[in-house]
XYZ file of C-alpha atoms in Angstrom:
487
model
C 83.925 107.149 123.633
C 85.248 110.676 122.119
C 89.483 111.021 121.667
C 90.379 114.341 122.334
C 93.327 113.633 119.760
C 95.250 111.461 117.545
C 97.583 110.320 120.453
C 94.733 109.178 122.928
C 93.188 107.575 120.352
C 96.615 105.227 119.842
C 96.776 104.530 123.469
C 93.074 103.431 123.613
C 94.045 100.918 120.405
C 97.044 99.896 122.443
C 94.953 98.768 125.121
C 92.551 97.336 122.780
C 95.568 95.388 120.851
C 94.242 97.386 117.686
C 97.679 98.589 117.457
C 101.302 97.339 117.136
C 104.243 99.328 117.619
C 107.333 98.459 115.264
C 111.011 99.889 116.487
C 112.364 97.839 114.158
C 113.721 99.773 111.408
C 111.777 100.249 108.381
C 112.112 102.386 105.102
C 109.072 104.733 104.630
C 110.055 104.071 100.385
C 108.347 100.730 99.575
C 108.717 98.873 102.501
C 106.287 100.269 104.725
C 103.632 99.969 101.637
C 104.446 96.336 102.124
C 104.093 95.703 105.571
C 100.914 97.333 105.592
C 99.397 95.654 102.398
C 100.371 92.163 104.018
C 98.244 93.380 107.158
C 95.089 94.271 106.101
C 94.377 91.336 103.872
C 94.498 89.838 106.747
C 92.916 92.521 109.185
C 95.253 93.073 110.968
C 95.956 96.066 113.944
C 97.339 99.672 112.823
C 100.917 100.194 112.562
C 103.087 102.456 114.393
C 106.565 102.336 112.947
C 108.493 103.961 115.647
C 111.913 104.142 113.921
C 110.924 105.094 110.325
C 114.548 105.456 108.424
C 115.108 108.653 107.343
C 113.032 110.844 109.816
C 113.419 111.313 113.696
C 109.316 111.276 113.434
C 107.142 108.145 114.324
C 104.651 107.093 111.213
C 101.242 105.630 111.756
C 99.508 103.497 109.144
C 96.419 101.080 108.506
C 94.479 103.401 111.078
C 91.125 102.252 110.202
C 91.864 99.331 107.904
C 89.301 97.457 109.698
C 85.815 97.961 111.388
C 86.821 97.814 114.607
C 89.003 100.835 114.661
C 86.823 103.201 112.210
C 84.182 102.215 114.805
C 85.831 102.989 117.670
C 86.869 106.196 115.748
C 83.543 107.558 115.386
C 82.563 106.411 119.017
C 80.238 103.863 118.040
C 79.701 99.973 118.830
C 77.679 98.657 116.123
C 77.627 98.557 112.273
C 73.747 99.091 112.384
C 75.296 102.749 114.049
C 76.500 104.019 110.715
C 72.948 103.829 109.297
C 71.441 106.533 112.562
C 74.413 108.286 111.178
C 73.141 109.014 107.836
C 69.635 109.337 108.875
C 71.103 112.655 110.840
C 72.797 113.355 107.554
C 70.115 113.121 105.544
C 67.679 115.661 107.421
C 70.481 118.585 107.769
C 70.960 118.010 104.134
C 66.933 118.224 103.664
C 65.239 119.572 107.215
C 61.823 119.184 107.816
C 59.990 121.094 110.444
C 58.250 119.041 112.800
C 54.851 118.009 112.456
C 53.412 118.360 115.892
C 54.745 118.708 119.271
C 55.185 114.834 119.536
C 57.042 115.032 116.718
C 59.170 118.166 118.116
C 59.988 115.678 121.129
C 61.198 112.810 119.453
C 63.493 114.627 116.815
C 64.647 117.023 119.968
C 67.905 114.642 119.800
C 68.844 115.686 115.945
C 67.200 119.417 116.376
C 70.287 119.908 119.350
C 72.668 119.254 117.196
C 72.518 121.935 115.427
C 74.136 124.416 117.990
C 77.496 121.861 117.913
C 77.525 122.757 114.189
C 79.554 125.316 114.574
C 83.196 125.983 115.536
C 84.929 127.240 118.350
C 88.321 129.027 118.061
C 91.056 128.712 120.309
C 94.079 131.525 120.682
C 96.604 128.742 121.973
C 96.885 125.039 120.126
C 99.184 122.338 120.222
C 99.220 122.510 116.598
C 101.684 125.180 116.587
C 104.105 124.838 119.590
C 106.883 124.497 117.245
C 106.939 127.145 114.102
C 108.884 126.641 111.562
C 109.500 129.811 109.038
C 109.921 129.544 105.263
C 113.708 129.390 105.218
C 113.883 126.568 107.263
C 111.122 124.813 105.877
C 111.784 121.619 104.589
C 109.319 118.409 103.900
C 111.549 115.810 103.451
C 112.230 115.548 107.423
C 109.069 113.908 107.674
C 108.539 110.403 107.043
C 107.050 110.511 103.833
C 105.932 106.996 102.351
C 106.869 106.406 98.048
C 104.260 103.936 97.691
C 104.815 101.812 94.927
C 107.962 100.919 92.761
C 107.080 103.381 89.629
C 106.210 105.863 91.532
C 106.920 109.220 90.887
C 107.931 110.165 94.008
C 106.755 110.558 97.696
C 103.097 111.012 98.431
C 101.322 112.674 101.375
C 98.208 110.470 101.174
C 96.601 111.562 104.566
C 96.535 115.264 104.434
C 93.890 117.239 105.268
C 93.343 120.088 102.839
C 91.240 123.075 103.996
C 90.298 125.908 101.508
C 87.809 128.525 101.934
C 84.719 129.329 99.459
C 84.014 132.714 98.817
C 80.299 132.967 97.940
C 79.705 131.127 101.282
C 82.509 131.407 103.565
C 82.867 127.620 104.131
C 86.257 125.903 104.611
C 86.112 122.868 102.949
C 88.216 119.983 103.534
C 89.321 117.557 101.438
C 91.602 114.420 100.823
C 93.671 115.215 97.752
C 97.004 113.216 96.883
C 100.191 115.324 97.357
C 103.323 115.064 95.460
C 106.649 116.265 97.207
C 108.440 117.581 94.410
C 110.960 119.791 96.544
C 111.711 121.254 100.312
C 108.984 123.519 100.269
C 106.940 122.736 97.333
C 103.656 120.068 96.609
C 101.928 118.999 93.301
C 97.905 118.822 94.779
C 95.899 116.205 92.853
C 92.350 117.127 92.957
C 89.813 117.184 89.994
C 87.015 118.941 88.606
C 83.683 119.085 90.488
C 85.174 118.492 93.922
C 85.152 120.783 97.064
C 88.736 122.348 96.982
C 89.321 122.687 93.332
C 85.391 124.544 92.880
C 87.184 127.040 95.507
C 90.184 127.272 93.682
C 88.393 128.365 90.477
C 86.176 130.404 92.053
C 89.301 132.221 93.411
C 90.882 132.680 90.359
C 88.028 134.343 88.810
C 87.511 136.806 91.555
C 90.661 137.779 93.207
C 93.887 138.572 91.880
C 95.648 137.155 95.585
C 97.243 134.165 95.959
C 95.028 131.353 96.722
C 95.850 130.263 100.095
C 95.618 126.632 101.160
C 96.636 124.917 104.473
C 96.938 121.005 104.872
C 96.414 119.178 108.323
C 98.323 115.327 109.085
C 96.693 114.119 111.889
C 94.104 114.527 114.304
C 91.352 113.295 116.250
C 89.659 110.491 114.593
C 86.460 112.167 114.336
C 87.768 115.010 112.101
C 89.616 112.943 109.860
C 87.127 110.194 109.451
C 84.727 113.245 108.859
C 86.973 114.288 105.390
C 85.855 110.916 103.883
C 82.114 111.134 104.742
C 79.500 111.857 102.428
C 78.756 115.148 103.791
C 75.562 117.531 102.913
C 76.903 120.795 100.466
C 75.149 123.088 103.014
C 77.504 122.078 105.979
C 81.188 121.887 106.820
C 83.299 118.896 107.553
C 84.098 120.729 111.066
C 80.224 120.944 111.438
C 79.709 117.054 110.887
C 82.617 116.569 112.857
C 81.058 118.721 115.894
C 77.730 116.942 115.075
C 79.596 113.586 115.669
C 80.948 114.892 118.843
C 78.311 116.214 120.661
C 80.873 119.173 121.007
C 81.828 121.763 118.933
C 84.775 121.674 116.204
C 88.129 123.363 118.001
C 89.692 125.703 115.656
C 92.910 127.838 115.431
C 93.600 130.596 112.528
C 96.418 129.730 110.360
C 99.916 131.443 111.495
C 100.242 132.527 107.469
C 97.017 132.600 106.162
C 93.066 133.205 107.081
C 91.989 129.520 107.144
C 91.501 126.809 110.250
C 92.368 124.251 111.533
C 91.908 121.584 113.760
C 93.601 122.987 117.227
C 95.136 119.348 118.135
C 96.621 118.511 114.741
C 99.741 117.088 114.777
C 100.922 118.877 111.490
C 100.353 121.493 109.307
C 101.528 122.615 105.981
C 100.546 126.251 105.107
C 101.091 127.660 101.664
C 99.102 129.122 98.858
C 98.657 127.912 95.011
C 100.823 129.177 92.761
C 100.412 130.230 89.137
C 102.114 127.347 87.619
C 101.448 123.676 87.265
C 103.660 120.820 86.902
C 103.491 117.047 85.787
C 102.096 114.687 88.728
C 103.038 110.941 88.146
C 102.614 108.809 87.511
C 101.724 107.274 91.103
C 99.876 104.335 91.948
C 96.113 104.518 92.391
C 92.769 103.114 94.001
C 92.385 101.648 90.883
C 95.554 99.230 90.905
C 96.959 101.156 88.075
C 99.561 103.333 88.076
C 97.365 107.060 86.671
C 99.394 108.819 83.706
C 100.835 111.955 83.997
C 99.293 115.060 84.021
C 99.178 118.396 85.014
C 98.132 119.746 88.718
C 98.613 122.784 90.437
C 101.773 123.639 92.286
C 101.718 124.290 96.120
C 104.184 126.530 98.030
C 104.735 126.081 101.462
C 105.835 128.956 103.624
C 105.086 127.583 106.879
C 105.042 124.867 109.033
C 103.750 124.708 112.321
C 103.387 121.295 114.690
C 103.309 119.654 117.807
C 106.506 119.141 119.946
C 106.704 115.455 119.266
C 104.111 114.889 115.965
C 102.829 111.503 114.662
C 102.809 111.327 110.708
C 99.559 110.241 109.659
C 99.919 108.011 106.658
C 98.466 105.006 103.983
C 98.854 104.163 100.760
C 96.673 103.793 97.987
C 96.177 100.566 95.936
C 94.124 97.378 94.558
C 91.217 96.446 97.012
C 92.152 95.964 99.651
C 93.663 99.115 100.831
C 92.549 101.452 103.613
C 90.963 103.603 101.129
C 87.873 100.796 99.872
C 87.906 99.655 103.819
C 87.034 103.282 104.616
C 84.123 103.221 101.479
C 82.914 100.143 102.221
C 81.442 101.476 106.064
C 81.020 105.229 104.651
C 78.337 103.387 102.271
C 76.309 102.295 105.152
C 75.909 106.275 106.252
C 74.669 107.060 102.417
C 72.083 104.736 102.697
C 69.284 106.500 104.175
C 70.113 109.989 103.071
C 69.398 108.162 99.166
C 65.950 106.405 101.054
C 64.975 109.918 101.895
C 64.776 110.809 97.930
C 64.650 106.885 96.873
C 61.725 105.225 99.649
C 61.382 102.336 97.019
C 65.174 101.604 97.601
C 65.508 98.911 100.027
C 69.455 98.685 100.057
C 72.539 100.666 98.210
C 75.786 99.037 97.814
C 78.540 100.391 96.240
C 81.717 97.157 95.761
C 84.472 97.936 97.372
C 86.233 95.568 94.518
C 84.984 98.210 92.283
C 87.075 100.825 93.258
C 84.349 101.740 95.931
C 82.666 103.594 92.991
C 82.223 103.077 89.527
C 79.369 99.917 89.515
C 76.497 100.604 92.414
C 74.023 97.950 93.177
C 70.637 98.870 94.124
C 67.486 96.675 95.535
C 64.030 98.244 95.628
C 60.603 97.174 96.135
C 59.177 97.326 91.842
C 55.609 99.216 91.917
C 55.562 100.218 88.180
C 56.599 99.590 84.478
C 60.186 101.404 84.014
C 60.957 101.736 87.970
C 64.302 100.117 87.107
C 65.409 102.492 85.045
C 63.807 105.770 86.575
C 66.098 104.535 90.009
C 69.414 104.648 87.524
C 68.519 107.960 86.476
C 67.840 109.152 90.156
C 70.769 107.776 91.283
C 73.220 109.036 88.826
C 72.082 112.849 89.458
C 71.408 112.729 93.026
C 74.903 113.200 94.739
C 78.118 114.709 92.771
C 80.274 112.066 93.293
C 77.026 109.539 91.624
C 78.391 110.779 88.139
C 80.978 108.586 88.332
C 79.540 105.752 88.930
C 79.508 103.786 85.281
C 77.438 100.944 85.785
C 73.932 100.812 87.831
C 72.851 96.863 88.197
C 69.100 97.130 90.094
C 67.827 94.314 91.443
C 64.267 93.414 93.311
C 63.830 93.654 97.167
C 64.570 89.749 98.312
C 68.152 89.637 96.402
C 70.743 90.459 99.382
C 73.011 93.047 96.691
C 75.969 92.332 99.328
C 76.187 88.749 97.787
C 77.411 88.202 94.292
C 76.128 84.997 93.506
C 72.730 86.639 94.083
C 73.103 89.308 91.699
C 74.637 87.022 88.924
C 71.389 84.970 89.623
C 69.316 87.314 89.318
C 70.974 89.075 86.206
C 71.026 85.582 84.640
C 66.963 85.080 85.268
C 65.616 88.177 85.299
C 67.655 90.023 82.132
C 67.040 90.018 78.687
C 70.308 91.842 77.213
C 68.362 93.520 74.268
C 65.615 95.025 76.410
C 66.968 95.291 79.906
C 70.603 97.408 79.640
C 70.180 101.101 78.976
C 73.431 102.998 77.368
C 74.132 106.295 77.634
C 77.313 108.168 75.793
C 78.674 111.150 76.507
C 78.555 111.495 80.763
C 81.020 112.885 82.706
C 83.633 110.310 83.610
C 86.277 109.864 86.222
C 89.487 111.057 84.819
C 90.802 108.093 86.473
C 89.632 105.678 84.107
C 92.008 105.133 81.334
C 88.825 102.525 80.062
C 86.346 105.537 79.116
C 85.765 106.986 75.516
C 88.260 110.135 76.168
C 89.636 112.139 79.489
C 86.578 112.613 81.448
C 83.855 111.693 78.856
C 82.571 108.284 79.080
C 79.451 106.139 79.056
C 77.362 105.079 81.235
C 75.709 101.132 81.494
C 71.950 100.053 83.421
C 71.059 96.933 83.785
C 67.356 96.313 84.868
C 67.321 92.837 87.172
C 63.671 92.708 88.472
C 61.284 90.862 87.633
C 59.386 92.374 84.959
C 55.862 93.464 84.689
C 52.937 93.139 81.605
C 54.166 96.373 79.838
C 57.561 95.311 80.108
C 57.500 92.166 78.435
C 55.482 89.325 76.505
C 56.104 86.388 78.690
C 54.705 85.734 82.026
C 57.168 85.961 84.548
C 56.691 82.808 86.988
C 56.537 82.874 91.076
C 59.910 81.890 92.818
C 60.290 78.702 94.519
C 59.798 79.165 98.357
C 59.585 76.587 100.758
C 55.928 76.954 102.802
C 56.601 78.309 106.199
C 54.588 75.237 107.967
C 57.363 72.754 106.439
C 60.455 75.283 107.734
C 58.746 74.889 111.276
C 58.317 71.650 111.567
C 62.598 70.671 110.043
C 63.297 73.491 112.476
C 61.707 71.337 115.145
C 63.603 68.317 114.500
C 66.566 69.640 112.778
C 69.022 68.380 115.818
C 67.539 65.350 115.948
C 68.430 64.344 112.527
C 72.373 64.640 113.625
C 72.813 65.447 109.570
C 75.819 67.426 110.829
C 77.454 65.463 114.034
């Protein structure tokens, strides 16, 4: 099932008693951080906090802080969905013409898809029955959450922010934390190498214009959920999003500026970058740190345009678990096969949420050569942009399930020699997140070869693993009730 926007989307979770609606007065400044930490640990339903103190808007949180709801969200019933996902993902990032007509046929399904790639653009959108002009703008009427107790101030975690390349003229969207550090005026968080900030400098070099940026709160699940997913360079979020949908992306042109967005937001912010920067933080993180301060780019708002009665999309960022590493944990299922496509050998990826969703990636492939192990780190850590911040690569052979710990520390503590199986490298690009790396994005990067290892590889004689024979399993499979061990 496809929601044709945020709203219908709450009543289906209503129905489905995914979602619980609070009147009870609560304080969008610590409180609400609370209540919604307390209900994902224990999976709890999204939050609607009807009477949010401070704002005459409703706030939503925990929208898909479990696998129900981001499933339901993408309009799919299984897990095992995620990975036909990626498998579309993986051939618009690489096509391949087909090989016969047979071939033609069965691929017809992904080949389609193409033509909802692009986007369709409205005159009239819900997104901008009310307009409000840069006089009267003014942030702080929305229900904006301040996380954690040393914050800096309040966040906009769920904003949507849209920026436009030049050299390609493709809007980009992106999930950048936002600072309210006035009425009309943002701090945007966003770091080298990623979508909006590549724009930004591109900009800078080319035009002497302000750069103009516009931020969407809310909208159908699809859209949003597509702003987190590992999406090929060559296409557009609204272009996965349309892909998802079997229908194209609705757009509407910005009242101020050149960029779109999604016609059935409930909010947006539209602004452009100004020349100046300001401190950001610190603010609690993903990492379950508080970051240090630093300098970001300041935004200026000019206009704000929204629905008649809005819902303000928001979450919090923290330890794991948090919304965030819920989110990563069922986006890694979609990466899979677009990494088999360049990986075959690789028989499963899994990135921990516990580790920030990011920074140590486990990896299980089927061994054919001396040095596999460490040609897979390599692969992996220059195959996708955000791979360069992953710090430390633990590979592992095909039969050790990577999902389970106690399988990986048994195989590290059987299959590793320190000396000989951990590779080092200095000097990589780092996440300026981590406060734990050599300098401010310049770090070093850890492999750590778990297979079993072949002649070149190592004097000893590696041994065969103890397996029961399948004629015994057969027969205690037979009986197994019988015995009562249990009962």
């Amino acid at each position: 099932m496809k929601f044709k926007n945020l709203q219908k989307f709450i009543e289906f979770l209503e129905k489905h008693k995914e979602l619980k609606k609070i009147n009870f007065p609560v304080h969008p400044k610590l409180e609400i951080t609370e209540i919604a930490r307390r209900t994902i640990l224990k999976k709890g339903p999204a939050l609607f906090f009807q009477n949010p103190i401070g704002s005459e808007y409703p706030l939503l949180c925990n929208l898909f802080g479990n696998e129900k709801r981001i499933l339901f969200g993408i309009g799919i019933e299984k897990k095992k969905s995620l990975r036909k996902i990626g498998k579309i993902f993986s051939f618009f990032r690489n096509p391949t013409p087909p090989k016969n007509f047979r071939d033609m046929v069965k691929k017809f399904s992904i080949y389609r898809r193409i033509f909802h790639t692009y986007t369709k653009e409205v005159k009239y959108a819900s997104c901008q029955e009310i307009v409000v002009g840069k006089k009267k703008v003014d942030l702080f009427e929305f229900p904006i959450m301040h996380c954690w107790p040393k914050d800096s101030g309040k966040l906009i975690t769920w904003g949507i922010t849209t920026t436009k390349s030049l050299s390609n003229n493709r809007q980009n969207l992106g999930i950048y934390r936002l600072q309210v550090i006035s009425k009309n005026k943002l701090l945007i968080r966003w770091f080298p190498q990623r979508g909006g900030e590549i724009d930004f400098q591109e900009w800078k070099k080319n035009n002497k214009e302000k750069f103009p940026i516009s931020i969407f709160i809310g909208s159908d699940p699809i859209t949003i959920l597509s702003a987190v997913m590992p999406v090929p360079n060559s296409l557009s979020e609204y272009s996965i999003s349309g892909i998802l949908r079997g229908k194209n992306s609705k757009v509407v042109k910005c009242v101020s500026n050149d960029l779109r967005v999604p016609e059935n937001s409930e909010i947006v912010l539209e602004g452009f970058i100004e020349e100046k920067s300001a401190k950001e933080g610190p603010n609690g993180d993903h990492t379950g740190f508080y970051n240090k301060e630093e300098y970001f780019p300041i935004i200026n708002i000019e206009v704000i345009t929204r629905k008649k009665y809005p819902i303000y999309l928001s979450t919090y960022s923290g330890k794991y678990p948090d919304e965030t590493s819920v989110l990563s944990y069922y986006m890694n299922e979609i990466l899979i096969p677009i990494i088999q496509k360049q990986f075959p050998e690789i028989s499963d990826f899994y990135l921990p949420p516990e580790a920030c969703s990011y920074r140590i990636a486990l990896v299980s492939i089927k061994k054919k050569y001396p040095g596999h192990a460490k040609k897979i780190m390599m692969g992996i850590w220059s195959f996708l942009q955000q791979f360069m911040y992953i710090k430390i690569i633990i590979v592992c052979e095909d039969d050790v399930n990577i999902r389970d710990w106690r399988e990986v520390f048994w195989s590290i503590s059987t299959c590793v020699d320190p000396y000989r199986d951990s590779l080092f490298i200095k000097y990589c690009p780092s996440d300026i997140l981590d406060f734990a790396s050599f300098d401010y994005g310049i770090g070093s990067k850890m492999g750590i070869d778990a297979t079993e290892k072949l002649k070149a590889e190592s004097r000893q004689t590696f041994q065969s693993k103890i397996f029961m024979n399948k004629e015994t399993c057969v027969r205690i499979e037979k009986i197994w009730k019988k015995l009562k061990i249990f009962s």
